[in-house]
Tab-separated table of C-alpha atoms and ligand atoms in Angstrom:
chain	number	residue	atom	x	y	z
A	17	MET	CA	-26.414	21.155	53.873
A	18	ASP	CA	-29.639	22.616	52.822
A	19	ASP	CA	-31.088	24.158	50.921
A	20	PRO	CA	-31.720	27.843	50.881
A	21	GLN	CA	-35.203	28.717	51.677
A	22	GLN	CA	-37.241	31.558	50.609
A	23	PRO	CA	-40.534	31.732	52.516
A	24	ASP	CA	-43.062	33.682	50.739
A	25	LEU	CA	-43.554	36.515	52.688
A	26	ARG	CA	-45.605	39.293	51.816
A	27	PRO	CA	-44.021	42.731	51.634
A	28	TYR	CA	-45.529	45.420	53.239
A	29	GLY	CA	-48.290	47.194	51.878
A	30	ARG	CA	-49.049	50.576	51.844
A	31	ARG	CA	-52.136	50.292	53.894
A	32	ALA	CA	-50.130	48.405	56.593
A	33	PHE	CA	-47.689	50.538	56.486
A	34	LEU	CA	-50.299	53.968	56.759
A	35	GLY	CA	-51.968	51.483	59.223
A	36	MET	CA	-49.141	51.357	61.561
A	37	LEU	CA	-48.404	55.109	61.389
A	38	LEU	CA	-51.756	55.554	62.448
A	39	GLY	CA	-52.696	52.748	64.587
A	40	GLY	CA	-49.547	50.640	65.774
A	41	ALA	CA	-47.786	53.944	67.074
A	42	SER	CA	-49.677	54.192	70.580
A	43	ALA	CA	-48.544	50.752	71.432
A	44	LEU	CA	-44.601	51.167	70.020
A	45	PHE	CA	-43.235	54.299	72.197
A	46	TRP	CA	-40.178	52.754	71.608
A	47	ALA	CA	-40.025	52.175	68.289
A	48	ARG	CA	-41.133	55.550	66.587
A	49	PRO	CA	-38.313	56.534	65.309
A	50	VAL	CA	-38.086	53.662	63.033
A	51	TRP	CA	-40.352	53.519	60.348
A	52	HIS	CA	-39.129	51.953	57.320
A	53	GLY	CA	-41.885	51.519	54.849
A	54	ILE	CA	-41.517	50.490	51.157
A	55	GLU	CA	-42.922	54.429	50.234
A	56	GLY	CA	-39.059	55.529	51.419
A	57	VAL	CA	-38.039	56.151	55.430
A	58	LEU	CA	-39.241	58.849	57.409
A	59	SER	CA	-36.556	60.394	59.427
A	60	PRO	CA	-35.584	59.216	62.663
A	61	ALA	CA	-36.097	61.119	65.653
A	62	ALA	CA	-33.280	59.385	67.959
A	63	ASP	CA	-34.469	62.273	71.160
A	64	LEU	CA	-37.396	59.760	71.061
A	65	LEU	CA	-35.154	56.757	71.978
A	66	PRO	CA	-35.197	55.342	75.298
A	67	SER	CA	-31.764	54.672	76.340
A	68	GLN	CA	-32.008	50.799	76.282
A	69	VAL	CA	-32.702	50.835	72.461
A	70	ARG	CA	-29.382	51.642	70.403
A	71	SER	CA	-29.473	51.906	66.713
A	72	ILE	CA	-27.039	51.636	64.828
A	73	VAL	CA	-28.209	52.264	60.901
A	74	PRO	CA	-25.706	51.439	57.531
A	75	SER	CA	-27.183	48.149	56.559
A	76	GLY	CA	-30.794	48.541	57.740
A	77	TRP	CA	-30.302	47.193	60.778
A	78	ARG	CA	-31.734	48.631	63.854
A	79	ILE	CA	-29.633	46.985	66.817
A	80	TYR	CA	-32.213	46.237	69.796
A	81	THR	CA	-31.339	45.508	73.388
A	82	VAL	CA	-33.532	45.628	76.915
A	83	ALA	CA	-30.624	45.817	78.897
A	84	ASP	CA	-27.717	48.453	79.420
A	85	THR	CA	-24.780	46.029	77.959
A	86	MET	CA	-25.005	43.595	75.861
A	87	PRO	CA	-23.643	39.651	76.610
A	88	THR	CA	-19.498	39.421	75.580
A	89	PHE	CA	-19.096	36.194	74.345
A	90	ASP	CA	-15.638	34.041	75.529
A	91	PRO	CA	-15.736	31.388	73.155
A	92	ALA	CA	-13.818	29.284	75.863
A	93	SER	CA	-16.608	29.161	78.688
A	94	TRP	CA	-19.462	29.712	76.578
A	95	ARG	CA	-22.380	26.654	76.401
A	96	LEU	CA	-25.911	25.914	75.317
A	97	ARG	CA	-27.879	24.241	77.493
A	98	ILE	CA	-31.106	22.520	76.450
A	99	ASP	CA	-32.967	21.394	79.240
A	100	GLY	CA	-36.490	20.732	80.267
A	101	LEU	CA	-38.747	18.090	79.110
A	102	VAL	CA	-36.028	16.245	77.177
A	103	GLU	CA	-34.793	13.023	77.731
A	104	ARG	CA	-31.188	14.119	77.243
A	105	PRO	CA	-30.516	17.697	78.562
A	106	LEU	CA	-27.344	19.004	76.829
A	107	THR	CA	-24.487	21.195	77.580
A	108	LEU	CA	-22.878	22.097	74.050
A	109	THR	CA	-19.715	24.228	73.467
A	110	TYR	CA	-19.764	26.797	70.834
A	111	GLU	CA	-17.250	23.827	69.131
A	112	ASP	CA	-19.575	21.277	69.125
A	113	LEU	CA	-22.300	23.203	67.639
A	114	ARG	CA	-20.353	24.598	64.760
A	115	ALA	CA	-19.252	20.820	64.704
A	116	MET	CA	-22.841	20.011	64.148
A	117	PRO	CA	-24.208	19.961	60.414
A	118	GLN	CA	-24.454	23.243	58.978
A	119	ALA	CA	-27.664	24.932	57.716
A	120	ARG	CA	-27.416	27.981	55.221
A	121	GLN	CA	-30.294	29.888	53.982
A	122	VAL	CA	-30.933	33.523	52.610
A	123	THR	CA	-34.023	34.947	53.843
A	124	ASP	CA	-35.622	38.284	54.491
A	125	PHE	CA	-35.822	39.830	58.326
A	126	HIS	CA	-38.722	41.891	58.873
A	127	CYS	CA	-39.191	43.855	62.771
A	128	VAL	CA	-42.944	44.747	63.251
A	129	THR	CA	-42.643	48.323	63.759
A	130	GLY	CA	-41.926	48.323	59.849
A	131	TRP	CA	-38.651	48.036	59.234
A	132	SER	CA	-37.556	45.315	57.136
A	133	VAL	CA	-33.305	44.089	55.846
A	134	GLY	CA	-33.811	41.466	52.836
A	135	HIS	CA	-32.166	38.643	51.410
A	136	VAL	CA	-29.807	38.054	54.973
A	137	ARG	CA	-27.164	35.201	54.674
A	138	TRP	CA	-27.510	33.374	57.377
A	139	GLY	CA	-25.501	29.593	58.716
A	140	GLY	CA	-26.331	27.690	61.783
A	141	VAL	CA	-28.005	24.362	63.161
A	142	ARG	CA	-31.328	24.030	62.888
A	143	ILE	CA	-33.522	23.547	66.211
A	144	ARG	CA	-34.458	20.015	64.891
A	145	HIS	CA	-30.923	18.959	64.696
A	146	LEU	CA	-30.621	19.988	68.146
A	147	LEU	CA	-33.568	18.219	69.657
A	148	ALA	CA	-33.401	14.948	67.989
A	149	ARG	CA	-30.221	14.970	70.263
A	150	ALA	CA	-31.805	16.099	73.217
A	151	LYS	CA	-34.952	14.456	72.459
A	152	PRO	CA	-38.082	16.057	73.746
A	153	ARG	CA	-40.999	14.353	75.921
A	154	ALA	CA	-43.939	13.032	74.704
A	155	GLU	CA	-45.743	16.062	76.597
A	156	ALA	CA	-43.590	18.700	75.507
A	157	GLY	CA	-45.378	21.569	73.598
A	158	GLY	CA	-43.400	24.298	73.480
A	159	LEU	CA	-39.130	25.617	73.454
A	160	ALA	CA	-38.147	28.461	75.527
A	161	PHE	CA	-35.445	30.197	74.405
A	162	VAL	CA	-33.839	32.212	77.048
A	163	SER	CA	-31.383	35.520	76.598
A	164	ALA	CA	-28.053	36.157	78.133
A	165	GLU	CA	-29.813	39.753	78.091
A	166	ARG	CA	-32.261	39.506	80.653
A	167	PRO	CA	-34.871	39.672	80.991
A	168	TYR	CA	-34.917	38.648	77.004
A	169	VAL	CA	-36.721	35.587	76.450
A	170	ASP	CA	-38.997	34.047	73.888
A	171	SER	CA	-40.905	30.914	72.799
A	172	LEU	CA	-41.977	28.967	69.694
A	173	THR	CA	-44.384	26.003	69.544
A	174	LEU	CA	-42.510	23.126	69.165
A	175	ARG	CA	-44.348	23.002	65.562
A	176	GLN	CA	-43.174	26.322	64.972
A	177	ALA	CA	-39.507	25.463	66.155
A	178	TYR	CA	-39.863	22.360	63.481
A	179	LEU	CA	-40.350	24.666	60.180
A	180	SER	CA	-37.655	23.964	57.805
A	181	ASP	CA	-36.098	27.712	58.062
A	182	VAL	CA	-35.826	27.995	61.467
A	183	MET	CA	-32.260	28.132	62.851
A	184	LEU	CA	-29.855	29.176	65.919
A	185	ALA	CA	-27.510	31.145	63.763
A	186	TYR	CA	-23.870	31.479	64.259
A	187	ASP	CA	-22.893	33.577	60.761
A	188	MET	CA	-24.396	35.973	59.319
A	189	ASP	CA	-23.795	37.488	55.407
A	190	GLY	CA	-20.787	35.682	55.904
A	191	GLN	CA	-18.921	36.365	59.129
A	192	ARG	CA	-19.061	35.613	62.561
A	193	LEU	CA	-22.396	36.620	64.094
A	194	ARG	CA	-21.404	40.007	65.500
A	195	GLN	CA	-22.094	40.823	69.097
A	196	GLU	CA	-24.560	43.219	68.532
A	197	HIS	CA	-26.749	40.817	66.505
A	198	GLY	CA	-26.733	38.574	69.526
A	199	ALA	CA	-23.276	36.351	69.609
A	200	PRO	CA	-22.606	33.967	69.540
A	201	VAL	CA	-26.038	31.915	68.476
A	202	ARG	CA	-29.495	33.908	67.968
A	203	LEU	CA	-32.565	32.002	66.952
A	204	VAL	CA	-33.903	32.721	63.724
A	205	ILE	CA	-37.505	32.128	62.075
A	206	PRO	CA	-38.100	34.487	59.100
A	207	GLU	CA	-41.776	33.541	59.291
A	208	MET	CA	-41.832	35.685	62.184
A	209	TYR	CA	-41.383	39.085	63.628
A	210	GLY	CA	-38.278	40.290	64.868
A	211	TYR	CA	-39.016	39.882	68.262
A	212	LYS	CA	-39.325	36.270	68.268
A	213	ASN	CA	-35.610	36.176	67.173
A	214	VAL	CA	-33.832	36.173	70.353
A	215	LYS	CA	-30.287	37.202	69.888
A	216	TRP	CA	-27.634	35.960	72.539
A	217	VAL	CA	-29.405	32.668	73.047
A	218	GLU	CA	-27.838	30.909	75.885
A	219	ARG	CA	-30.400	28.110	77.168
A	220	ILE	CA	-33.621	26.553	75.123
A	221	THR	CA	-35.781	24.723	77.840
A	222	VAL	CA	-38.240	22.873	76.601
A	223	THR	CA	-41.839	23.034	78.055
A	224	ARG	CA	-45.178	22.013	78.075
A	225	ALA	CA	-46.472	25.131	76.104
A	226	PRO	CA	-45.089	28.266	75.199
A	227	ILE	CA	-44.410	31.023	77.524
A	228	ASP	CA	-45.115	34.407	77.110
A	229	GLY	CA	-41.485	36.327	75.889
A	230	TYR	CA	-40.466	39.999	76.825
A	231	TRP	CA	-42.803	41.715	74.272
A	232	GLU	CA	-45.552	39.317	74.456
A	233	GLN	CA	-45.398	40.316	78.581
A	234	ARG	CA	-46.010	43.665	77.066
A	235	GLY	CA	-49.070	42.995	74.923
A	236	TYR	CA	-47.536	42.113	71.051
A	237	ASP	CA	-49.211	38.795	69.886
A	238	ARG	CA	-47.514	35.112	70.402
A	239	ASN	CA	-47.920	33.946	67.598
A	240	ALA	CA	-45.638	36.679	65.258
A	241	TRP	CA	-46.258	35.558	61.794
A	242	VAL	CA	-45.387	38.520	59.399
A	243	GLY	CA	-48.014	40.079	58.034
A	244	ARG	CA	-50.812	38.036	60.054
A	245	SER	CA	-50.214	38.780	63.677
A	246	ASN	CA	-50.394	42.452	66.124
A	247	GLY	CA	-53.007	43.561	63.654
A	248	TYR	CA	-52.009	43.087	60.242
A	249	GLY	CA	-53.750	40.878	57.620
B	319	MTE	N1	-31.787	39.773	73.221
B	319	MTE	C1	-32.678	40.083	72.715
B	319	MTE	N2	-32.891	39.813	71.273
B	319	MTE	C2	-34.295	40.485	70.460
B	319	MTE	C3	-34.341	41.724	71.185
B	319	MTE	C4	-33.411	42.604	72.188
B	319	MTE	O1	-34.192	43.264	72.776
B	319	MTE	N3	-32.726	41.595	72.681
B	319	MTE	N4	-34.986	42.467	70.258
B	319	MTE	C5	-35.998	41.881	69.210
B	319	MTE	C6	-36.626	42.776	67.872
B	319	MTE	S1	-37.619	43.471	68.444
B	319	MTE	C7	-36.247	43.159	67.294
B	319	MTE	S2	-36.495	43.841	65.726
B	319	MTE	C8	-34.600	41.795	66.625
B	319	MTE	C9	-33.451	43.196	65.926
B	319	MTE	O2	-32.619	42.178	65.770
B	319	MTE	P1	-31.020	43.315	65.594
B	319	MTE	O3	-30.846	43.654	66.797
B	319	MTE	O4	-29.962	42.206	64.991
B	319	MTE	O5	-31.250	44.113	64.316
B	319	MTE	O6	-33.653	41.569	67.735
B	319	MTE	C10	-34.872	40.943	68.560
B	319	MTE	N5	-34.234	40.061	69.642
B	320	MO	MO1	-38.385	44.279	66.571
């Protein structure tokens, strides 16, 4: 088991929060209703939400989707594929994943639109353990995380994927990951904004270089470092 990781994430300052209200909102029409800053909360205007974006609030999480329905999870038929520029393409069952060394960590989660959830307890498998089995080829430089929720996808460099607190999570806060949070597995990379944390991952394709993900095709930075990317910092 890995040690819990607590990366030094910069909390949202008043300036960043105001900057987001003043500057960020135009590019983020879908996110307007969900401002959470350290200064407090502006009440959501639910009628501004497009139908694709649902919001379930109690825990502080906002549930985001891009399709009309969420993928369902059948443990018997579900498979995770790891393919592309690897020496050994893998097809893993849910049981295979759970049988691998389990990593645990407590990390904060930040959406680029300004809300955060602190101290999320994650359990899952390190990407580096998966890659140790699949063996990326010498020319490999990126990973594409393909969601069962089409057309959601995002990518990391190989280097980013090897950061110590990056995982494919199957547990959240002591329970199996719930459907709305991406069951059975989602990517967790606490150093980066939520949009890199792909839900319902069903395929990891090793590529030469990172590809543009769903939100990157819509103008967001490919490197989504918390507090530094998308105009912060
Ligand atoms: N498949 C998929 N993954 C996704 C998204 C999405 O719409 N679809 N939204 C992303 C964004 S922008 C955020 S902030 C987080 C939100 O996680 P949650 O829905 O578990 O709260 O999921 C990320 N992963
Ligand atoms: Mo987000």
